[in-house]
C-alpha atoms as one frame of an Amber mdcrd trajectory, in Angstrom:
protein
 103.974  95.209  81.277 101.891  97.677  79.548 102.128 100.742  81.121  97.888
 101.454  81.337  97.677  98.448  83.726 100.980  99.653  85.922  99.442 103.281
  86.146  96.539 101.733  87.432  98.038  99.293  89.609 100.632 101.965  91.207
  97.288 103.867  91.378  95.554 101.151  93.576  98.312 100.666  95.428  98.713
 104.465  96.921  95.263 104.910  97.369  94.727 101.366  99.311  97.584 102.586
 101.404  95.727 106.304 102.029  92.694 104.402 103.266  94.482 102.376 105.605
  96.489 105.381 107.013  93.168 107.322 107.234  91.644 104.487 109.384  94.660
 104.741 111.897  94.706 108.222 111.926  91.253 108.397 112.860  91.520 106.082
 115.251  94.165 107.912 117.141  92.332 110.901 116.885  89.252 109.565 118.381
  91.225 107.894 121.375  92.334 111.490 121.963  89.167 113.097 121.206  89.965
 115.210 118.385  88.825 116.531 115.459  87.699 113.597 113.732  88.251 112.479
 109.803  84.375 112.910 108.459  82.526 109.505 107.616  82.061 110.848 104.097
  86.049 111.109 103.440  86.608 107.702 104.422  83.571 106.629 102.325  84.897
 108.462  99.362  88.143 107.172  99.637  86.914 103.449  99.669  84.844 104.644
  96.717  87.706 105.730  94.479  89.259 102.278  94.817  90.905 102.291  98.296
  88.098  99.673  99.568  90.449  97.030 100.643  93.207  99.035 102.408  90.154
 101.075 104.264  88.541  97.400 105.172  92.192  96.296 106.677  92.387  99.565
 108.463  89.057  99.136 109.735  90.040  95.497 111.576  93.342  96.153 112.320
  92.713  99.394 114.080  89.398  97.864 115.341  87.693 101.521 114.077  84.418
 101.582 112.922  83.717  97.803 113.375  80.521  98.363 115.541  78.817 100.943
 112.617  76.881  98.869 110.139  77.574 101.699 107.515  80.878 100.818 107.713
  80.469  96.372 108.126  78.642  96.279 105.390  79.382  98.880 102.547  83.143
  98.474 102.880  82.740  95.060 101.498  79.997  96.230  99.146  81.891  98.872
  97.734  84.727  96.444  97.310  82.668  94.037  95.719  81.311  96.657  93.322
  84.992  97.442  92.000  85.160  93.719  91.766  82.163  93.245  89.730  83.374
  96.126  87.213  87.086  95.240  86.947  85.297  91.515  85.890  82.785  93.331
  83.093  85.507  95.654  82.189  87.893  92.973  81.923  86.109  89.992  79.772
  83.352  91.653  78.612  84.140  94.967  77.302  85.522  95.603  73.378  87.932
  97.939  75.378  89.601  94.550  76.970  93.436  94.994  78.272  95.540  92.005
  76.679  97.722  90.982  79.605  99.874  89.179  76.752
């Protein structure tokens, strides 16, 4: 495996798993009415690729499932990275040969 694409994928991996965390540890914290992650961290983590763990911490933790910041842009976000990986991928001279 070329070792751009393992990087990367190690990459998405950690940070999917930060987002997640971050959801439950916000939860918690707001069940015991703490100081509180800011909205603008979890955003930001979502937006440096951590979209899909922060969407599974959202439902699994049931946090942040009534703000429509959160419904929808999660999803948009992740659809976003989707729509670049996709350009990036086939469409790009800068194409990574999985072969």
């Amino acid at each position: 495996m070329n070792i751009v694409i393992f990087v990367i994928l190690i990459y998405l991996v950690v940070i999917n798993l930060f987002g997640f965390m971050l959801m439950g540890i916000d939860k918690h914290k707001a069940r015991k009415q703490a100081w509180r992650i800011p909205e603008s961290t979890l955003f930001s983590v979502a937006i440096i690729g951590g979209g899909i763990g922060s969407l599974l911490g959202m439902y699994t933790f049931r946090h942040k499932t009534q703000h429509k910041s959160f419904v929808i842009g999660m999803p948009v976000i992740i659809a976003v990275h989707i729509i670049i990986a996709i350009i990036f991928i086939f469409f790009t001279p800068y194409t990574i040969r999985f072969m």
